């Protein structure tokens, strides 16, 4: 009605909450592995290996339970360079989000690649994980991946 | 099964920050507009369905607030999808086909300005494996763009041409948010947000709302001489496991082409829910639309109201068929990262 | 610390999002008046129902509430509950009375606190009036009203309060 | 309209914390059970309909995107419903609409909440600017409506205790129910702490993890399967802050019930309906809804409760499964009502089976008692 006449009330607010995630049997094994610097995938009846360990095969819809070790190295399937990390990004220096197919896996994992220049990156490049010194059984137990020298 | 037609559509002018307007104040004008255009009221509506997302505003039950814009006395048959309102249209169509209603009001609304859309949309991802890494919506889209470029399915030039064309088309869309022309030089000079995507390749943060009325074949002509028939509508979803998807193609779009028998239809117009420039040439090739005028409204690149832009693609296609007196239109709505969930709608004007 | 030593059967995932809240024109108009110690509702131009606080619409009719209606800060308790448990994020110490307050001339109620020396004297239909904070503490919030306090007037039969469109 | 029926119901066990499974695992557990009960394989599923309450509960936006693999939706249409507390019921109605429209033959529908991964009270009451600290939780919101009901009809105070005890006694016959309280009786309820007057601790619903799934199919796909035929289904909504709304006896509930009775050809619900699963998150809502749903006149609902009519051995058993008062995974709570109603007419409710149940009702409500979803299911098609 009189939008232009009034000074709108505005104020910031936050939604902050610590969610308590239960990982279930399959993802728990994956996270335990990470804390020991191992990467686990799951293998379907048709021998397809999903890494990180998927709970369900999207195509056959079967529940996946067979755990297999993959990686730790992998190949970049795609990447996107973030030259100016934004406030919510975990890395504060330039990095890439990447889809990384770990050695021995048939599917890619989303993670980050850092300690390199954008021009060093291309699809097909080999990468290795950089592990955190303080594992918490989380996806962030891998800090990021680096290019294999 | 009863045939269903789109009979009316209205869109709020897309705003960069609709702070002055709460949900009710955004929704009410478009609902009134579509009612007034048709000379009807809520009393003529058999089913009402909306699409919205609580997290955009940061308040649980945003849709409940929105419902206050609608006449609900006497109580109405009503539902809500936490999806783009294109899926509210889908649900409404089922209600008409089953005979539970002859008419439906669909509305969608979204305000992306209050929050940080990039970080909010990270929460669409797997909460155990992916969202703790806070991948933003632009970086996720860029992963698909990178592969498409690498495989030469699309080119940088096509992305640039898409942006330039979108801005040109926006000149004809009074509701568009971005109408400034973009030259090749300006595009090339724009910085990369998440490579290979530049700022111009991404949609603007947008606030807005839209409303649509659909009717059964028994009722459509009571409302308009120009009903546009939903000749076909199909949607399906792809895997949540981004790393297991083949991002160079779209099985769900292929599903729609088959299920709707689109191969031999000569479309006059297309509106695609393509939020990023690379998605336009990608989908045009998949849908065989390279010679079909696409996103004459400018599409999401010139105004992208979350939870509404899919419905808008259908609404804009409807408007084109009405105003151009053309026969076949195709509209697309999408949800999720890298076009995970796709809907294709074939609209037809009967001679 | 002892919590940290116990093995956790869950993993913490911290989500932090920042928003800018904007009140919208109906709410801004209302709260600007509240800051001045006034309660101003909005009436539906069609059915004349008076809404306070106004949201800018009459959901009965689906139209904008364009008419401003100054209201008193007196009303009655339409219903209430005595809250005995602490609620996360709510600093008020139980027990306290949370009531549906129906202001005179308004056609909907809103939740606010009712304070009386004797909690068990609070009843449906009881007449109440706003107890305002000192003027220098007024902000854009209904918290300018500390609570509603009983006043010495005869109880209202709440069954007569039901809105009937004119 | 194409006739449809429920051929499989699957429920997880309900618990305060299902720490043994992820969200995907929880949802899949219910789906596997429903598909086993329906005796179908994945290729028979034409579409999937997912329902749950606000995304903020688990911090996952549009969870159909993350759950697509677990719910077997890949390559299929999936719809995500959110209609507040009534969502479980609305989701069932929308899933059935997929079939009744003729667009699909067989639809899988699933609803869930994993409250242990979050905190519903937090998600529902963040601190917004300019808003006073009035929020007192769901009980604080509904208790004034209950008090107004008590003012109108002057029922004795033990009615609430009686409902609470009855539903928990029923829960002892349902191994999936969250609250299992041996020896529960009115006295025990009456001695629990007051939370929101007049509601005591045991007169309120718990917070649960759980999922409920159903398979709904069209008449021509039923074959020789045991089926609960959907004889009537409807939804109604009213605006939250609408002048003239009666929160104690909402018009939306009255209209919705009349609609499904008419569809099912029911003249007298009190005598023609054999049992009902009604959304009762707080004890007093049993008598309030009995009146709203037309099982009796206004002011008579509490008498039905008091006379034991709604007990397992009464003439109109209500919440045989233990109801929302015994298990409350919010997003699924409505669908559990609908699914339990189906199990009764299929004769599959085991220890909480009502003998010879042929027609039963499922009911859900949400928001400020403003959203309603209901259905009537029957062991016979017409």
mmCIF file of N, CA and C in Angstrom, chain B residues 19-20 22-25 28 32 55-58 65 68-73 111 114-115 119-120 123 134, chain C residues 13-27 46 55-64:
data_model
loop_
_atom_site.group_PDB
_atom_site.id
_atom_site.type_symbol
_atom_site.label_atom_id
_atom_site.label_comp_id
_atom_site.label_asym_id
_atom_site.label_seq_id
_atom_site.Cartn_x
_atom_site.Cartn_y
_atom_site.Cartn_z
ATOM 1 N N UNK B 19 12.051 -7.056 -0.102
ATOM 2 C CA UNK B 19 11.952 -6.870 1.339
ATOM 3 C C UNK B 19 10.641 -6.273 1.792
ATOM 4 N N UNK B 20 10.098 -5.362 0.978
ATOM 5 C CA UNK B 20 8.874 -4.688 1.388
ATOM 6 C C UNK B 20 7.698 -5.646 1.442
ATOM 7 N N UNK B 22 6.048 -9.343 2.236
ATOM 8 C CA UNK B 22 6.150 -10.671 2.819
ATOM 9 C C UNK B 22 5.510 -11.662 1.840
ATOM 10 N N UNK B 23 5.454 -12.934 2.209
ATOM 11 C CA UNK B 23 4.951 -13.953 1.291
ATOM 12 C C UNK B 23 3.554 -13.596 0.792
ATOM 13 N N UNK B 24 2.716 -13.191 1.742
ATOM 14 C CA UNK B 24 1.335 -12.866 1.408
ATOM 15 C C UNK B 24 1.283 -11.732 0.401
ATOM 16 N N UNK B 25 2.110 -10.730 0.637
ATOM 17 C CA UNK B 25 2.087 -9.537 -0.206
ATOM 18 C C UNK B 25 2.662 -9.812 -1.594
ATOM 19 N N UNK B 28 -0.492 -12.529 -3.222
ATOM 20 C CA UNK B 28 -1.857 -12.039 -3.447
ATOM 21 C C UNK B 28 -2.035 -11.315 -4.791
ATOM 22 N N UNK B 32 -4.709 -12.557 -7.623
ATOM 23 C CA UNK B 32 -5.793 -11.664 -8.057
ATOM 24 C C UNK B 32 -5.711 -11.382 -9.551
ATOM 25 N N UNK B 55 13.532 -23.137 3.622
ATOM 26 C CA UNK B 55 14.901 -22.722 3.915
ATOM 27 C C UNK B 55 15.290 -21.417 3.236
ATOM 28 N N UNK B 56 14.582 -21.057 2.143
ATOM 29 C CA UNK B 56 14.940 -19.810 1.484
ATOM 30 C C UNK B 56 14.745 -18.647 2.447
ATOM 31 N N UNK B 57 13.622 -18.675 3.176
ATOM 32 C CA UNK B 57 13.341 -17.604 4.137
ATOM 33 C C UNK B 57 13.917 -17.909 5.508
ATOM 34 N N UNK B 58 14.310 -19.174 5.711
ATOM 35 C CA UNK B 58 14.844 -19.558 7.009
ATOM 36 C C UNK B 58 13.771 -19.745 8.058
ATOM 37 N N UNK B 65 2.295 -19.484 6.003
ATOM 38 C CA UNK B 65 2.152 -18.031 5.924
ATOM 39 C C UNK B 65 1.567 -17.643 4.567
ATOM 40 N N UNK B 68 -2.173 -17.562 3.730
ATOM 41 C CA UNK B 68 -3.014 -16.440 4.179
ATOM 42 C C UNK B 68 -3.369 -15.491 3.042
ATOM 43 N N UNK B 69 -2.710 -15.641 1.888
ATOM 44 C CA UNK B 69 -3.040 -14.803 0.727
ATOM 45 C C UNK B 69 -4.280 -15.311 0.003
ATOM 46 N N UNK B 70 -4.720 -16.504 0.346
ATOM 47 C CA UNK B 70 -5.790 -17.173 -0.393
ATOM 48 C C UNK B 70 -7.071 -17.155 0.429
ATOM 49 N N UNK B 71 -8.180 -17.013 -0.237
ATOM 50 C CA UNK B 71 -9.469 -17.100 0.458
ATOM 51 C C UNK B 71 -9.705 -18.535 0.913
ATOM 52 N N UNK B 72 -9.783 -18.737 2.230
ATOM 53 C CA UNK B 72 -9.920 -20.105 2.747
ATOM 54 C C UNK B 72 -11.179 -20.267 3.582
ATOM 55 N N UNK B 73 -12.144 -19.409 3.377
ATOM 56 C CA UNK B 73 -13.429 -19.580 4.026
ATOM 57 C C UNK B 73 -14.496 -19.550 2.944
ATOM 58 N N UNK B 111 11.712 -16.243 -2.058
ATOM 59 C CA UNK B 111 12.529 -15.066 -1.791
ATOM 60 C C UNK B 111 13.939 -15.573 -1.503
ATOM 61 N N UNK B 114 16.779 -13.037 1.310
ATOM 62 C CA UNK B 114 17.093 -12.972 2.740
ATOM 63 C C UNK B 114 18.314 -13.790 3.154
ATOM 64 N N UNK B 115 18.628 -14.864 2.433
ATOM 65 C CA UNK B 115 19.720 -15.738 2.867
ATOM 66 C C UNK B 115 20.843 -15.780 1.862
ATOM 67 N N UNK B 119 25.043 -21.212 0.109
ATOM 68 C CA UNK B 119 25.217 -22.139 1.220
ATOM 69 C C UNK B 119 23.918 -22.872 1.521
ATOM 70 N N UNK B 120 22.789 -22.226 1.313
ATOM 71 C CA UNK B 120 21.513 -22.902 1.574
ATOM 72 C C UNK B 120 21.377 -24.126 0.676
ATOM 73 N N UNK B 123 22.648 -27.676 1.262
ATOM 74 C CA UNK B 123 21.896 -28.609 2.102
ATOM 75 C C UNK B 123 20.963 -29.514 1.296
ATOM 76 N N UNK B 134 30.214 -28.285 1.931
ATOM 77 C CA UNK B 134 29.598 -27.028 1.501
ATOM 78 C C UNK B 134 29.847 -26.705 0.026
ATOM 79 N N UNK C 13 27.276 -32.560 12.860
ATOM 80 C CA UNK C 13 27.378 -31.848 11.596
ATOM 81 C C UNK C 13 26.796 -30.463 11.820
ATOM 82 N N UNK C 14 27.657 -29.478 11.754
ATOM 83 C CA UNK C 14 27.255 -28.127 12.134
ATOM 84 C C UNK C 14 26.727 -27.372 10.922
ATOM 85 N N UNK C 15 25.548 -26.863 11.046
ATOM 86 C CA UNK C 15 24.971 -26.063 9.967
ATOM 87 C C UNK C 15 24.723 -24.662 10.490
ATOM 88 N N UNK C 16 25.284 -23.708 9.794
ATOM 89 C CA UNK C 16 25.126 -22.319 10.196
ATOM 90 C C UNK C 16 24.725 -21.512 8.963
ATOM 91 N N UNK C 17 23.586 -20.884 9.051
ATOM 92 C CA UNK C 17 23.116 -20.071 7.927
ATOM 93 C C UNK C 17 22.760 -18.681 8.447
ATOM 94 N N UNK C 18 23.076 -17.688 7.660
ATOM 95 C CA UNK C 18 22.770 -16.309 8.051
ATOM 96 C C UNK C 18 21.725 -15.733 7.110
ATOM 97 N N UNK C 19 20.790 -15.032 7.708
ATOM 98 C CA UNK C 19 19.703 -14.437 6.933
ATOM 99 C C UNK C 19 19.526 -12.978 7.319
ATOM 100 N N UNK C 20 18.914 -12.256 6.414
ATOM 101 C CA UNK C 20 18.479 -10.904 6.720
ATOM 102 C C UNK C 20 16.950 -10.930 6.718
ATOM 103 N N UNK C 21 16.370 -10.699 7.879
ATOM 104 C CA UNK C 21 14.914 -10.710 7.984
ATOM 105 C C UNK C 21 14.369 -9.339 7.595
ATOM 106 N N UNK C 22 13.362 -9.341 6.731
ATOM 107 C CA UNK C 22 12.662 -8.088 6.447
ATOM 108 C C UNK C 22 11.198 -8.291 6.800
ATOM 109 N N UNK C 23 10.647 -7.279 7.435
ATOM 110 C CA UNK C 23 9.354 -7.487 8.087
ATOM 111 C C UNK C 23 8.164 -7.410 7.136
ATOM 112 N N UNK C 24 8.329 -6.874 5.944
ATOM 113 C CA UNK C 24 7.158 -6.708 5.083
ATOM 114 C C UNK C 24 6.383 -5.464 5.497
ATOM 115 N N UNK C 25 5.567 -4.937 4.604
ATOM 116 C CA UNK C 25 4.983 -3.621 4.878
ATOM 117 C C UNK C 25 3.928 -3.647 5.982
ATOM 118 N N UNK C 26 3.075 -4.677 6.021
ATOM 119 C CA UNK C 26 2.031 -4.701 7.051
ATOM 120 C C UNK C 26 2.659 -4.797 8.440
ATOM 121 N N UNK C 27 3.635 -5.677 8.572
ATOM 122 C CA UNK C 27 4.271 -5.872 9.869
ATOM 123 C C UNK C 27 5.074 -4.638 10.273
ATOM 124 N N UNK C 46 -13.803 -6.053 2.911
ATOM 125 C CA UNK C 46 -14.998 -6.781 2.488
ATOM 126 C C UNK C 46 -15.815 -7.256 3.686
ATOM 127 N N UNK C 55 -1.220 -9.171 9.054
ATOM 128 C CA UNK C 55 -0.235 -9.772 8.148
ATOM 129 C C UNK C 55 -0.417 -9.212 6.737
ATOM 130 N N UNK C 56 -1.398 -8.323 6.588
ATOM 131 C CA UNK C 56 -1.620 -7.724 5.280
ATOM 132 C C UNK C 56 -2.725 -8.382 4.495
ATOM 133 N N UNK C 57 -3.357 -9.414 5.095
ATOM 134 C CA UNK C 57 -4.421 -10.078 4.339
ATOM 135 C C UNK C 57 -5.523 -10.553 5.266
ATOM 136 N N UNK C 58 -6.686 -10.754 4.660
ATOM 137 C CA UNK C 58 -7.790 -11.416 5.348
ATOM 138 C C UNK C 58 -7.919 -12.795 4.717
ATOM 139 N N UNK C 59 -7.520 -13.860 5.417
ATOM 140 C CA UNK C 59 -7.600 -15.193 4.815
ATOM 141 C C UNK C 59 -9.039 -15.677 4.610
ATOM 142 N N UNK C 60 -10.003 -15.035 5.270
ATOM 143 C CA UNK C 60 -11.401 -15.368 4.979
ATOM 144 C C UNK C 60 -11.715 -15.059 3.522
ATOM 145 N N UNK C 61 -11.291 -13.843 3.113
ATOM 146 C CA UNK C 61 -11.706 -13.320 1.815
ATOM 147 C C UNK C 61 -10.592 -13.366 0.780
ATOM 148 N N UNK C 62 -9.345 -13.574 1.225
ATOM 149 C CA UNK C 62 -8.228 -13.591 0.299
ATOM 150 C C UNK C 62 -7.933 -12.229 -0.299
ATOM 151 N N UNK C 63 -8.167 -11.182 0.484
ATOM 152 C CA UNK C 63 -7.848 -9.841 -0.020
ATOM 153 C C UNK C 63 -7.020 -9.070 1.004
ATOM 154 N N UNK C 64 -6.420 -7.973 0.542
ATOM 155 C CA UNK C 64 -5.542 -7.184 1.407
ATOM 156 C C UNK C 64 -6.366 -6.425 2.444
#
